[in-house]
């Protein structure tokens, strides 16, 4: 089965490119049916067009309420009937109503070892805390921001000469490996999320997989 993906971005779109390249290499049995951006100037939109992917833009600044924006975004997403909504640098907090419309079918990548550092500035937070490791987490989306069940994480050591930029750059390489791999597990049915529980190869997942 080929997994139909709607991908949501707000910026650069490097994860989007990594996912599409994994599809083109035959490592991910999926099709990106739509790349959506809430920012008309997102560089990822150009990347999507170069890759021949369908795009849609809804400028959130044109909406007076979060509810109105989310209701239209929900309609756009439902129109392309995705099996999975993949957030890849989508910098918008979504209403519970929108998240619930796609509960169990929406996944995100976050640049920290969740539950550490939800929200922004994760690299600096890891440095400020004196952490030994930093990482990225892939998690199903629930109405709690960056709070849904974590499927898998990739870890990197923090070196004494690291700064927020160097950590972000090193972590991005890991993100580009991690995300397509998890998506393939969903495409192949190895990874499932139902009723708030994740199962992997038929067994309940009690802790995030470390990759
Ligand atoms: C990544 O670091 C991702 O973890 C976070 O936003 C960034 C998106 O980067 N959610 P890109 O737009 O995929 O290059």
JSON list of C-alpha atoms and ligand atoms in Angstrom, two decimals:
[
{"chain": "A", "resi": 1, "resn": "UNK", "atom": "CA", "xyz": [0.00, 0.00, 0.00]},
{"chain": "A", "resi": 2, "resn": "UNK", "atom": "CA", "xyz": [1.20, 3.51, -0.72]},
{"chain": "A", "resi": 3, "resn": "UNK", "atom": "CA", "xyz": [0.61, 5.92, 2.15]},
{"chain": "A", "resi": 4, "resn": "UNK", "atom": "CA", "xyz": [-1.05, 9.16, 1.06]},
{"chain": "A", "resi": 5, "resn": "UNK", "atom": "CA", "xyz": [0.66, 12.00, 2.89]},
{"chain": "A", "resi": 6, "resn": "UNK", "atom": "CA", "xyz": [-0.40, 15.63, 3.30]},
{"chain": "A", "resi": 7, "resn": "UNK", "atom": "CA", "xyz": [2.63, 17.55, 4.49]},
{"chain": "A", "resi": 8, "resn": "UNK", "atom": "CA", "xyz": [2.40, 20.78, 6.47]},
{"chain": "A", "resi": 9, "resn": "UNK", "atom": "CA", "xyz": [5.26, 23.27, 6.50]},
{"chain": "A", "resi": 10, "resn": "UNK", "atom": "CA", "xyz": [5.95, 26.86, 7.47]},
{"chain": "A", "resi": 11, "resn": "UNK", "atom": "CA", "xyz": [9.56, 27.36, 6.42]},
{"chain": "A", "resi": 12, "resn": "UNK", "atom": "CA", "xyz": [12.65, 25.82, 4.87]},
{"chain": "A", "resi": 13, "resn": "UNK", "atom": "CA", "xyz": [11.19, 22.38, 4.09]},
{"chain": "A", "resi": 14, "resn": "UNK", "atom": "CA", "xyz": [14.34, 20.28, 4.42]},
{"chain": "A", "resi": 15, "resn": "UNK", "atom": "CA", "xyz": [12.39, 17.44, 6.05]},
{"chain": "A", "resi": 16, "resn": "UNK", "atom": "CA", "xyz": [9.89, 17.61, 3.20]},
{"chain": "A", "resi": 17, "resn": "UNK", "atom": "CA", "xyz": [12.75, 17.18, 0.71]},
{"chain": "A", "resi": 18, "resn": "UNK", "atom": "CA", "xyz": [14.24, 14.29, 2.72]},
{"chain": "A", "resi": 19, "resn": "UNK", "atom": "CA", "xyz": [10.84, 12.54, 2.77]},
{"chain": "A", "resi": 20, "resn": "UNK", "atom": "CA", "xyz": [10.29, 12.99, -0.97]},
{"chain": "A", "resi": 21, "resn": "UNK", "atom": "CA", "xyz": [13.82, 11.79, -1.72]},
{"chain": "A", "resi": 22, "resn": "UNK", "atom": "CA", "xyz": [13.22, 8.66, 0.37]},
{"chain": "A", "resi": 23, "resn": "UNK", "atom": "CA", "xyz": [10.08, 8.05, -1.69]},
{"chain": "A", "resi": 24, "resn": "UNK", "atom": "CA", "xyz": [12.02, 8.50, -4.93]},
{"chain": "A", "resi": 25, "resn": "UNK", "atom": "CA", "xyz": [14.74, 6.10, -3.74]},
{"chain": "A", "resi": 26, "resn": "UNK", "atom": "CA", "xyz": [12.04, 3.49, -3.07]},
{"chain": "A", "resi": 27, "resn": "UNK", "atom": "CA", "xyz": [12.68, 3.49, 0.69]},
{"chain": "A", "resi": 28, "resn": "UNK", "atom": "CA", "xyz": [9.30, 4.91, 1.58]},
{"chain": "A", "resi": 29, "resn": "UNK", "atom": "CA", "xyz": [6.10, 3.55, 0.05]},
{"chain": "A", "resi": 30, "resn": "UNK", "atom": "CA", "xyz": [4.21, 6.81, 0.10]},
{"chain": "A", "resi": 31, "resn": "UNK", "atom": "CA", "xyz": [2.96, 9.63, -2.05]},
{"chain": "A", "resi": 32, "resn": "UNK", "atom": "CA", "xyz": [2.91, 13.25, -0.98]},
{"chain": "A", "resi": 33, "resn": "UNK", "atom": "CA", "xyz": [-0.50, 14.35, -2.25]},
{"chain": "A", "resi": 34, "resn": "UNK", "atom": "CA", "xyz": [-0.22, 17.91, -0.91]},
{"chain": "A", "resi": 35, "resn": "UNK", "atom": "CA", "xyz": [2.32, 20.30, 0.57]},
{"chain": "A", "resi": 36, "resn": "UNK", "atom": "CA", "xyz": [0.52, 22.95, 2.57]},
{"chain": "A", "resi": 37, "resn": "UNK", "atom": "CA", "xyz": [2.06, 26.13, 3.97]},
{"chain": "A", "resi": 38, "resn": "UNK", "atom": "CA", "xyz": [0.56, 28.77, 6.22]},
{"chain": "A", "resi": 39, "resn": "UNK", "atom": "CA", "xyz": [3.30, 31.16, 5.05]},
{"chain": "A", "resi": 40, "resn": "UNK", "atom": "CA", "xyz": [3.22, 32.26, 1.40]},
{"chain": "A", "resi": 41, "resn": "UNK", "atom": "CA", "xyz": [6.99, 32.93, 1.43]},
{"chain": "A", "resi": 42, "resn": "UNK", "atom": "CA", "xyz": [8.06, 29.56, 2.87]},
{"chain": "A", "resi": 43, "resn": "UNK", "atom": "CA", "xyz": [11.16, 28.36, 1.02]},
{"chain": "A", "resi": 44, "resn": "UNK", "atom": "CA", "xyz": [9.78, 24.83, 1.25]},
{"chain": "A", "resi": 45, "resn": "UNK", "atom": "CA", "xyz": [7.06, 25.75, -1.24]},
{"chain": "A", "resi": 46, "resn": "UNK", "atom": "CA", "xyz": [9.67, 26.34, -3.95]},
{"chain": "A", "resi": 47, "resn": "UNK", "atom": "CA", "xyz": [11.33, 23.06, -3.07]},
{"chain": "A", "resi": 48, "resn": "UNK", "atom": "CA", "xyz": [7.95, 21.30, -3.34]},
{"chain": "A", "resi": 49, "resn": "UNK", "atom": "CA", "xyz": [7.32, 22.81, -6.76]},
{"chain": "A", "resi": 50, "resn": "UNK", "atom": "CA", "xyz": [10.79, 21.80, -7.96]},
{"chain": "A", "resi": 51, "resn": "UNK", "atom": "CA", "xyz": [9.96, 18.26, -6.85]},
{"chain": "A", "resi": 52, "resn": "UNK", "atom": "CA", "xyz": [6.69, 18.38, -8.81]},
{"chain": "A", "resi": 53, "resn": "UNK", "atom": "CA", "xyz": [4.45, 18.25, -5.73]},
{"chain": "A", "resi": 54, "resn": "UNK", "atom": "CA", "xyz": [1.03, 19.87, -5.43]},
{"chain": "A", "resi": 55, "resn": "UNK", "atom": "CA", "xyz": [1.00, 22.86, -3.09]},
{"chain": "A", "resi": 56, "resn": "UNK", "atom": "CA", "xyz": [-1.61, 24.89, -1.25]},
{"chain": "A", "resi": 57, "resn": "UNK", "atom": "CA", "xyz": [-1.19, 28.11, 0.73]},
{"chain": "A", "resi": 58, "resn": "UNK", "atom": "CA", "xyz": [-3.44, 29.65, 3.31]},
{"chain": "A", "resi": 59, "resn": "UNK", "atom": "CA", "xyz": [-1.96, 32.75, 4.86]},
{"chain": "A", "resi": 60, "resn": "UNK", "atom": "CA", "xyz": [-2.91, 32.59, 8.53]},
{"chain": "A", "resi": 61, "resn": "UNK", "atom": "CA", "xyz": [-2.53, 36.36, 8.89]},
{"chain": "A", "resi": 62, "resn": "UNK", "atom": "CA", "xyz": [-5.62, 36.77, 6.69]},
{"chain": "A", "resi": 63, "resn": "UNK", "atom": "CA", "xyz": [-7.79, 35.04, 9.31]},
{"chain": "A", "resi": 64, "resn": "UNK", "atom": "CA", "xyz": [-9.18, 36.81, 12.34]},
{"chain": "A", "resi": 65, "resn": "UNK", "atom": "CA", "xyz": [-9.44, 33.67, 14.46]},
{"chain": "A", "resi": 66, "resn": "UNK", "atom": "CA", "xyz": [-7.49, 30.43, 14.87]},
{"chain": "A", "resi": 67, "resn": "UNK", "atom": "CA", "xyz": [-10.80, 28.56, 14.55]},
{"chain": "A", "resi": 68, "resn": "UNK", "atom": "CA", "xyz": [-11.54, 30.08, 11.13]},
{"chain": "A", "resi": 69, "resn": "UNK", "atom": "CA", "xyz": [-8.06, 29.23, 9.81]},
{"chain": "A", "resi": 70, "resn": "UNK", "atom": "CA", "xyz": [-8.18, 25.69, 11.18]},
{"chain": "A", "resi": 71, "resn": "UNK", "atom": "CA", "xyz": [-11.62, 25.05, 9.78]},
{"chain": "A", "resi": 72, "resn": "UNK", "atom": "CA", "xyz": [-10.41, 25.95, 6.28]},
{"chain": "A", "resi": 73, "resn": "UNK", "atom": "CA", "xyz": [-7.18, 24.01, 6.70]},
{"chain": "A", "resi": 74, "resn": "UNK", "atom": "CA", "xyz": [-9.23, 20.99, 7.82]},
{"chain": "A", "resi": 75, "resn": "UNK", "atom": "CA", "xyz": [-11.36, 21.25, 4.68]},
{"chain": "A", "resi": 76, "resn": "UNK", "atom": "CA", "xyz": [-8.27, 21.48, 2.44]},
{"chain": "A", "resi": 77, "resn": "UNK", "atom": "CA", "xyz": [-6.76, 18.44, 4.11]},
{"chain": "A", "resi": 78, "resn": "UNK", "atom": "CA", "xyz": [-9.92, 16.39, 3.97]},
{"chain": "A", "resi": 79, "resn": "UNK", "atom": "CA", "xyz": [-10.33, 17.20, 0.28]},
{"chain": "A", "resi": 80, "resn": "UNK", "atom": "CA", "xyz": [-7.09, 15.35, -0.53]},
{"chain": "A", "resi": 81, "resn": "UNK", "atom": "CA", "xyz": [-7.99, 12.39, 1.71]},
{"chain": "A", "resi": 82, "resn": "UNK", "atom": "CA", "xyz": [-4.60, 11.73, 3.26]},
{"chain": "A", "resi": 83, "resn": "UNK", "atom": "CA", "xyz": [-3.85, 8.58, 5.23]},
{"chain": "A", "resi": 84, "resn": "UNK", "atom": "CA", "xyz": [-1.46, 10.66, 7.31]},
{"chain": "A", "resi": 85, "resn": "UNK", "atom": "CA", "xyz": [-0.93, 14.37, 7.98]},
{"chain": "A", "resi": 86, "resn": "UNK", "atom": "CA", "xyz": [2.80, 14.97, 8.44]},
{"chain": "A", "resi": 87, "resn": "UNK", "atom": "CA", "xyz": [3.94, 18.13, 10.21]},
{"chain": "A", "resi": 88, "resn": "UNK", "atom": "CA", "xyz": [7.43, 19.10, 9.09]},
{"chain": "A", "resi": 89, "resn": "UNK", "atom": "CA", "xyz": [8.33, 22.46, 10.56]},
{"chain": "A", "resi": 90, "resn": "UNK", "atom": "CA", "xyz": [4.69, 23.59, 10.77]},
{"chain": "A", "resi": 91, "resn": "UNK", "atom": "CA", "xyz": [4.89, 26.51, 13.19]},
{"chain": "A", "resi": 92, "resn": "UNK", "atom": "CA", "xyz": [1.25, 26.86, 14.13]},
{"chain": "A", "resi": 93, "resn": "UNK", "atom": "CA", "xyz": [-0.56, 25.79, 17.23]},
{"chain": "A", "resi": 94, "resn": "UNK", "atom": "CA", "xyz": [-3.66, 23.94, 16.11]},
{"chain": "A", "resi": 95, "resn": "UNK", "atom": "CA", "xyz": [-7.06, 23.95, 17.77]},
{"chain": "A", "resi": 96, "resn": "UNK", "atom": "CA", "xyz": [-8.14, 20.76, 19.52]},
{"chain": "A", "resi": 97, "resn": "UNK", "atom": "CA", "xyz": [-10.98, 20.59, 17.02]},
{"chain": "A", "resi": 98, "resn": "UNK", "atom": "CA", "xyz": [-8.59, 20.31, 14.07]},
{"chain": "A", "resi": 99, "resn": "UNK", "atom": "CA", "xyz": [-6.29, 17.88, 15.85]},
{"chain": "A", "resi": 100, "resn": "UNK", "atom": "CA", "xyz": [-9.26, 15.69, 16.77]},
{"chain": "A", "resi": 101, "resn": "UNK", "atom": "CA", "xyz": [-10.38, 15.58, 13.13]},
{"chain": "A", "resi": 102, "resn": "UNK", "atom": "CA", "xyz": [-7.10, 13.82, 12.35]},
{"chain": "A", "resi": 103, "resn": "UNK", "atom": "CA", "xyz": [-6.44, 12.11, 15.69]},
{"chain": "A", "resi": 104, "resn": "UNK", "atom": "CA", "xyz": [-4.19, 9.10, 15.14]},
{"chain": "A", "resi": 105, "resn": "UNK", "atom": "CA", "xyz": [-3.44, 10.26, 11.60]},
{"chain": "A", "resi": 106, "resn": "UNK", "atom": "CA", "xyz": [-1.23, 13.25, 12.39]},
{"chain": "A", "resi": 107, "resn": "UNK", "atom": "CA", "xyz": [2.46, 13.09, 13.23]},
{"chain": "A", "resi": 108, "resn": "UNK", "atom": "CA", "xyz": [5.17, 15.64, 14.01]},
{"chain": "A", "resi": 109, "resn": "UNK", "atom": "CA", "xyz": [8.93, 15.89, 14.36]},
{"chain": "A", "resi": 110, "resn": "UNK", "atom": "CA", "xyz": [10.27, 18.03, 17.19]},
{"chain": "A", "resi": 111, "resn": "UNK", "atom": "CA", "xyz": [13.91, 18.97, 17.75]},
{"chain": "A", "resi": 112, "resn": "UNK", "atom": "CA", "xyz": [14.31, 17.78, 21.36]},
{"chain": "A", "resi": 113, "resn": "UNK", "atom": "CA", "xyz": [14.25, 14.62, 23.39]},
{"chain": "A", "resi": 114, "resn": "UNK", "atom": "CA", "xyz": [10.61, 15.01, 24.42]},
{"chain": "A", "resi": 115, "resn": "UNK", "atom": "CA", "xyz": [9.24, 15.42, 27.05]},
{"chain": "A", "resi": 116, "resn": "UNK", "atom": "CA", "xyz": [12.22, 17.79, 27.41]},
{"chain": "A", "resi": 117, "resn": "UNK", "atom": "CA", "xyz": [11.81, 21.21, 25.82]},
{"chain": "A", "resi": 118, "resn": "UNK", "atom": "CA", "xyz": [8.47, 21.43, 24.05]},
{"chain": "A", "resi": 119, "resn": "UNK", "atom": "CA", "xyz": [8.03, 24.66, 22.08]},
{"chain": "A", "resi": 120, "resn": "UNK", "atom": "CA", "xyz": [10.80, 26.84, 20.67]},
{"chain": "A", "resi": 121, "resn": "UNK", "atom": "CA", "xyz": [14.55, 27.33, 21.26]},
{"chain": "A", "resi": 122, "resn": "UNK", "atom": "CA", "xyz": [15.16, 23.69, 22.03]},
{"chain": "A", "resi": 123, "resn": "UNK", "atom": "CA", "xyz": [18.87, 23.70, 21.10]},
{"chain": "A", "resi": 124, "resn": "UNK", "atom": "CA", "xyz": [19.68, 26.58, 23.42]},
{"chain": "A", "resi": 125, "resn": "UNK", "atom": "CA", "xyz": [17.59, 25.00, 26.18]},
{"chain": "A", "resi": 126, "resn": "UNK", "atom": "CA", "xyz": [19.60, 21.77, 25.97]},
{"chain": "A", "resi": 127, "resn": "UNK", "atom": "CA", "xyz": [22.85, 23.77, 26.13]},
{"chain": "A", "resi": 128, "resn": "UNK", "atom": "CA", "xyz": [21.64, 25.93, 29.01]},
{"chain": "A", "resi": 129, "resn": "UNK", "atom": "CA", "xyz": [20.65, 22.84, 30.98]},
{"chain": "A", "resi": 130, "resn": "UNK", "atom": "CA", "xyz": [24.13, 21.35, 30.51]},
{"chain": "A", "resi": 131, "resn": "UNK", "atom": "CA", "xyz": [22.65, 18.22, 28.92]},
{"chain": "A", "resi": 132, "resn": "UNK", "atom": "CA", "xyz": [24.93, 15.47, 27.71]},
{"chain": "A", "resi": 133, "resn": "UNK", "atom": "CA", "xyz": [22.64, 14.59, 24.81]},
{"chain": "A", "resi": 134, "resn": "UNK", "atom": "CA", "xyz": [20.26, 16.36, 22.49]},
{"chain": "A", "resi": 135, "resn": "UNK", "atom": "CA", "xyz": [17.92, 14.82, 19.98]},
{"chain": "A", "resi": 136, "resn": "UNK", "atom": "CA", "xyz": [14.79, 14.76, 17.87]},
{"chain": "A", "resi": 137, "resn": "UNK", "atom": "CA", "xyz": [11.47, 13.08, 18.56]},
{"chain": "A", "resi": 138, "resn": "UNK", "atom": "CA", "xyz": [8.72, 11.87, 16.26]},
{"chain": "A", "resi": 139, "resn": "UNK", "atom": "CA", "xyz": [5.35, 11.86, 17.98]},
{"chain": "A", "resi": 140, "resn": "UNK", "atom": "CA", "xyz": [1.67, 11.54, 17.22]},
{"chain": "A", "resi": 141, "resn": "UNK", "atom": "CA", "xyz": [-0.12, 14.84, 17.55]},
{"chain": "A", "resi": 142, "resn": "UNK", "atom": "CA", "xyz": [-2.63, 15.46, 20.32]},
{"chain": "A", "resi": 143, "resn": "UNK", "atom": "CA", "xyz": [-4.07, 18.81, 21.42]},
{"chain": "A", "resi": 144, "resn": "UNK", "atom": "CA", "xyz": [-1.16, 19.24, 23.90]},
{"chain": "A", "resi": 145, "resn": "UNK", "atom": "CA", "xyz": [1.57, 21.09, 22.00]},
{"chain": "A", "resi": 146, "resn": "UNK", "atom": "CA", "xyz": [4.52, 18.69, 21.46]},
{"chain": "A", "resi": 147, "resn": "UNK", "atom": "CA", "xyz": [2.85, 16.46, 24.05]},
{"chain": "A", "resi": 148, "resn": "UNK", "atom": "CA", "xyz": [1.53, 13.47, 22.06]},
{"chain": "A", "resi": 149, "resn": "UNK", "atom": "CA", "xyz": [2.94, 9.95, 22.42]},
{"chain": "A", "resi": 150, "resn": "UNK", "atom": "CA", "xyz": [6.53, 9.71, 21.21]},
{"chain": "A", "resi": 151, "resn": "UNK", "atom": "CA", "xyz": [7.28, 6.95, 18.72]},
{"chain": "A", "resi": 152, "resn": "UNK", "atom": "CA", "xyz": [11.01, 7.26, 18.22]},
{"chain": "A", "resi": 153, "resn": "UNK", "atom": "CA", "xyz": [13.99, 9.46, 18.97]},
{"chain": "A", "resi": 154, "resn": "UNK", "atom": "CA", "xyz": [17.42, 10.07, 17.52]},
{"chain": "A", "resi": 155, "resn": "UNK", "atom": "CA", "xyz": [20.14, 11.22, 19.94]},
{"chain": "A", "resi": 156, "resn": "UNK", "atom": "CA", "xyz": [23.34, 13.17, 19.43]},
{"chain": "A", "resi": 157, "resn": "UNK", "atom": "CA", "xyz": [26.05, 13.93, 22.01]},
{"chain": "A", "resi": 158, "resn": "UNK", "atom": "CA", "xyz": [26.53, 17.58, 22.99]},
{"chain": "A", "resi": 159, "resn": "UNK", "atom": "CA", "xyz": [30.18, 18.61, 22.75]},
{"chain": "A", "resi": 160, "resn": "UNK", "atom": "CA", "xyz": [31.77, 21.38, 24.79]},
{"chain": "A", "resi": 161, "resn": "UNK", "atom": "CA", "xyz": [32.27, 23.51, 21.65]},
{"chain": "A", "resi": 162, "resn": "UNK", "atom": "CA", "xyz": [28.66, 23.15, 20.44]},
{"chain": "A", "resi": 163, "resn": "UNK", "atom": "CA", "xyz": [26.36, 26.12, 20.11]},
{"chain": "A", "resi": 164, "resn": "UNK", "atom": "CA", "xyz": [22.69, 26.31, 19.09]},
{"chain": "A", "resi": 165, "resn": "UNK", "atom": "CA", "xyz": [23.59, 26.52, 15.37]},
{"chain": "A", "resi": 166, "resn": "UNK", "atom": "CA", "xyz": [25.98, 23.56, 15.39]},
{"chain": "A", "resi": 167, "resn": "UNK", "atom": "CA", "xyz": [23.48, 21.45, 17.32]},
{"chain": "A", "resi": 168, "resn": "UNK", "atom": "CA", "xyz": [20.66, 22.37, 14.96]},
{"chain": "A", "resi": 169, "resn": "UNK", "atom": "CA", "xyz": [22.78, 21.45, 11.93]},
{"chain": "A", "resi": 170, "resn": "UNK", "atom": "CA", "xyz": [23.87, 18.09, 13.36]},
{"chain": "A", "resi": 171, "resn": "UNK", "atom": "CA", "xyz": [20.38, 17.27, 14.49]},
{"chain": "A", "resi": 172, "resn": "UNK", "atom": "CA", "xyz": [18.85, 18.04, 11.11]},
{"chain": "A", "resi": 173, "resn": "UNK", "atom": "CA", "xyz": [20.93, 15.26, 9.53]},
{"chain": "A", "resi": 174, "resn": "UNK", "atom": "CA", "xyz": [19.41, 12.87, 12.08]},
{"chain": "A", "resi": 175, "resn": "UNK", "atom": "CA", "xyz": [15.90, 14.21, 11.49]},
{"chain": "A", "resi": 176, "resn": "UNK", "atom": "CA", "xyz": [16.25, 13.52, 7.78]},
{"chain": "A", "resi": 177, "resn": "UNK", "atom": "CA", "xyz": [17.07, 9.88, 8.55]},
{"chain": "A", "resi": 178, "resn": "UNK", "atom": "CA", "xyz": [14.53, 9.45, 11.34]},
{"chain": "A", "resi": 179, "resn": "UNK", "atom": "CA", "xyz": [11.35, 10.84, 9.80]},
{"chain": "A", "resi": 180, "resn": "UNK", "atom": "CA", "xyz": [11.25, 8.82, 6.54]},
{"chain": "A", "resi": 181, "resn": "UNK", "atom": "CA", "xyz": [12.04, 5.66, 8.49]},
{"chain": "A", "resi": 182, "resn": "UNK", "atom": "CA", "xyz": [9.12, 6.14, 10.87]},
{"chain": "A", "resi": 183, "resn": "UNK", "atom": "CA", "xyz": [6.82, 6.99, 7.98]},
{"chain": "A", "resi": 184, "resn": "UNK", "atom": "CA", "xyz": [7.78, 3.74, 6.26]},
{"chain": "A", "resi": 185, "resn": "UNK", "atom": "CA", "xyz": [6.88, 1.83, 9.41]},
{"chain": "A", "resi": 186, "resn": "UNK", "atom": "CA", "xyz": [3.46, 3.44, 9.29]},
{"chain": "A", "resi": 187, "resn": "UNK", "atom": "CA", "xyz": [3.13, 2.77, 5.55]},
{"chain": "A", "resi": 188, "resn": "UNK", "atom": "CA", "xyz": [3.96, -0.91, 6.06]},
{"chain": "A", "resi": 189, "resn": "UNK", "atom": "CA", "xyz": [1.64, -1.24, 9.06]},
{"chain": "A", "resi": 190, "resn": "UNK", "atom": "CA", "xyz": [4.48, -2.09, 11.49]},
{"chain": "A", "resi": 191, "resn": "UNK", "atom": "CA", "xyz": [3.64, 1.00, 13.52]},
{"chain": "A", "resi": 192, "resn": "UNK", "atom": "CA", "xyz": [0.07, 1.77, 14.51]},
{"chain": "A", "resi": 193, "resn": "UNK", "atom": "CA", "xyz": [-1.62, 4.26, 16.77]},
{"chain": "A", "resi": 194, "resn": "UNK", "atom": "CA", "xyz": [-5.07, 3.45, 18.03]},
{"chain": "A", "resi": 195, "resn": "UNK", "atom": "CA", "xyz": [-7.01, 4.57, 21.06]},
{"chain": "A", "resi": 196, "resn": "UNK", "atom": "CA", "xyz": [-4.02, 6.47, 22.45]},
{"chain": "A", "resi": 197, "resn": "UNK", "atom": "CA", "xyz": [-1.66, 3.49, 22.26]},
{"chain": "A", "resi": 198, "resn": "UNK", "atom": "CA", "xyz": [1.20, 2.85, 19.89]},
{"chain": "A", "resi": 199, "resn": "UNK", "atom": "CA", "xyz": [1.98, -0.65, 18.75]},
{"chain": "A", "resi": 200, "resn": "UNK", "atom": "CA", "xyz": [5.11, -1.74, 16.94]},
{"chain": "A", "resi": 201, "resn": "UNK", "atom": "CA", "xyz": [5.26, -5.15, 15.26]},
{"chain": "A", "resi": 202, "resn": "UNK", "atom": "CA", "xyz": [2.11, -6.11, 17.13]},
{"chain": "A", "resi": 203, "resn": "UNK", "atom": "CA", "xyz": [3.36, -5.25, 20.63]},
{"chain": "A", "resi": 204, "resn": "UNK", "atom": "CA", "xyz": [2.51, -2.21, 22.71]},
{"chain": "A", "resi": 205, "resn": "UNK", "atom": "CA", "xyz": [5.29, 0.36, 22.65]},
{"chain": "A", "resi": 206, "resn": "UNK", "atom": "CA", "xyz": [6.03, 1.42, 26.23]},
{"chain": "A", "resi": 207, "resn": "UNK", "atom": "CA", "xyz": [8.96, 3.71, 25.52]},
{"chain": "A", "resi": 208, "resn": "UNK", "atom": "CA", "xyz": [10.13, 5.56, 22.41]},
{"chain": "A", "resi": 209, "resn": "UNK", "atom": "CA", "xyz": [12.30, 3.56, 20.03]},
{"chain": "A", "resi": 210, "resn": "UNK", "atom": "CA", "xyz": [15.88, 4.87, 20.05]},
{"chain": "A", "resi": 211, "resn": "UNK", "atom": "CA", "xyz": [17.30, 5.06, 16.56]},
{"chain": "B", "resi": 1, "resn": "LIG", "atom": "C1", "xyz": [13.02, 20.93, 12.22]},
{"chain": "B", "resi": 1, "resn": "LIG", "atom": "O1", "xyz": [14.06, 21.14, 13.10]},
{"chain": "B", "resi": 1, "resn": "LIG", "atom": "C2", "xyz": [11.87, 20.23, 12.91]},
{"chain": "B", "resi": 1, "resn": "LIG", "atom": "O2", "xyz": [12.28, 19.35, 13.90]},
{"chain": "B", "resi": 1, "resn": "LIG", "atom": "C3", "xyz": [11.11, 21.38, 13.52]},
{"chain": "B", "resi": 1, "resn": "LIG", "atom": "O3", "xyz": [11.21, 22.42, 12.59]},
{"chain": "B", "resi": 1, "resn": "LIG", "atom": "C4", "xyz": [12.35, 22.25, 11.79]},
{"chain": "B", "resi": 1, "resn": "LIG", "atom": "C5", "xyz": [11.88, 22.20, 10.38]},
{"chain": "B", "resi": 1, "resn": "LIG", "atom": "O4", "xyz": [12.95, 22.23, 9.47]},
{"chain": "B", "resi": 1, "resn": "LIG", "atom": "N1", "xyz": [9.75, 20.99, 13.85]},
{"chain": "B", "resi": 1, "resn": "LIG", "atom": "P1", "xyz": [12.63, 22.07, 7.91]},
{"chain": "B", "resi": 1, "resn": "LIG", "atom": "O5", "xyz": [11.61, 23.16, 7.56]},
{"chain": "B", "resi": 1, "resn": "LIG", "atom": "O6", "xyz": [12.09, 20.70, 7.67]},
{"chain": "B", "resi": 1, "resn": "LIG", "atom": "O7", "xyz": [13.93, 22.31, 7.23]}
]
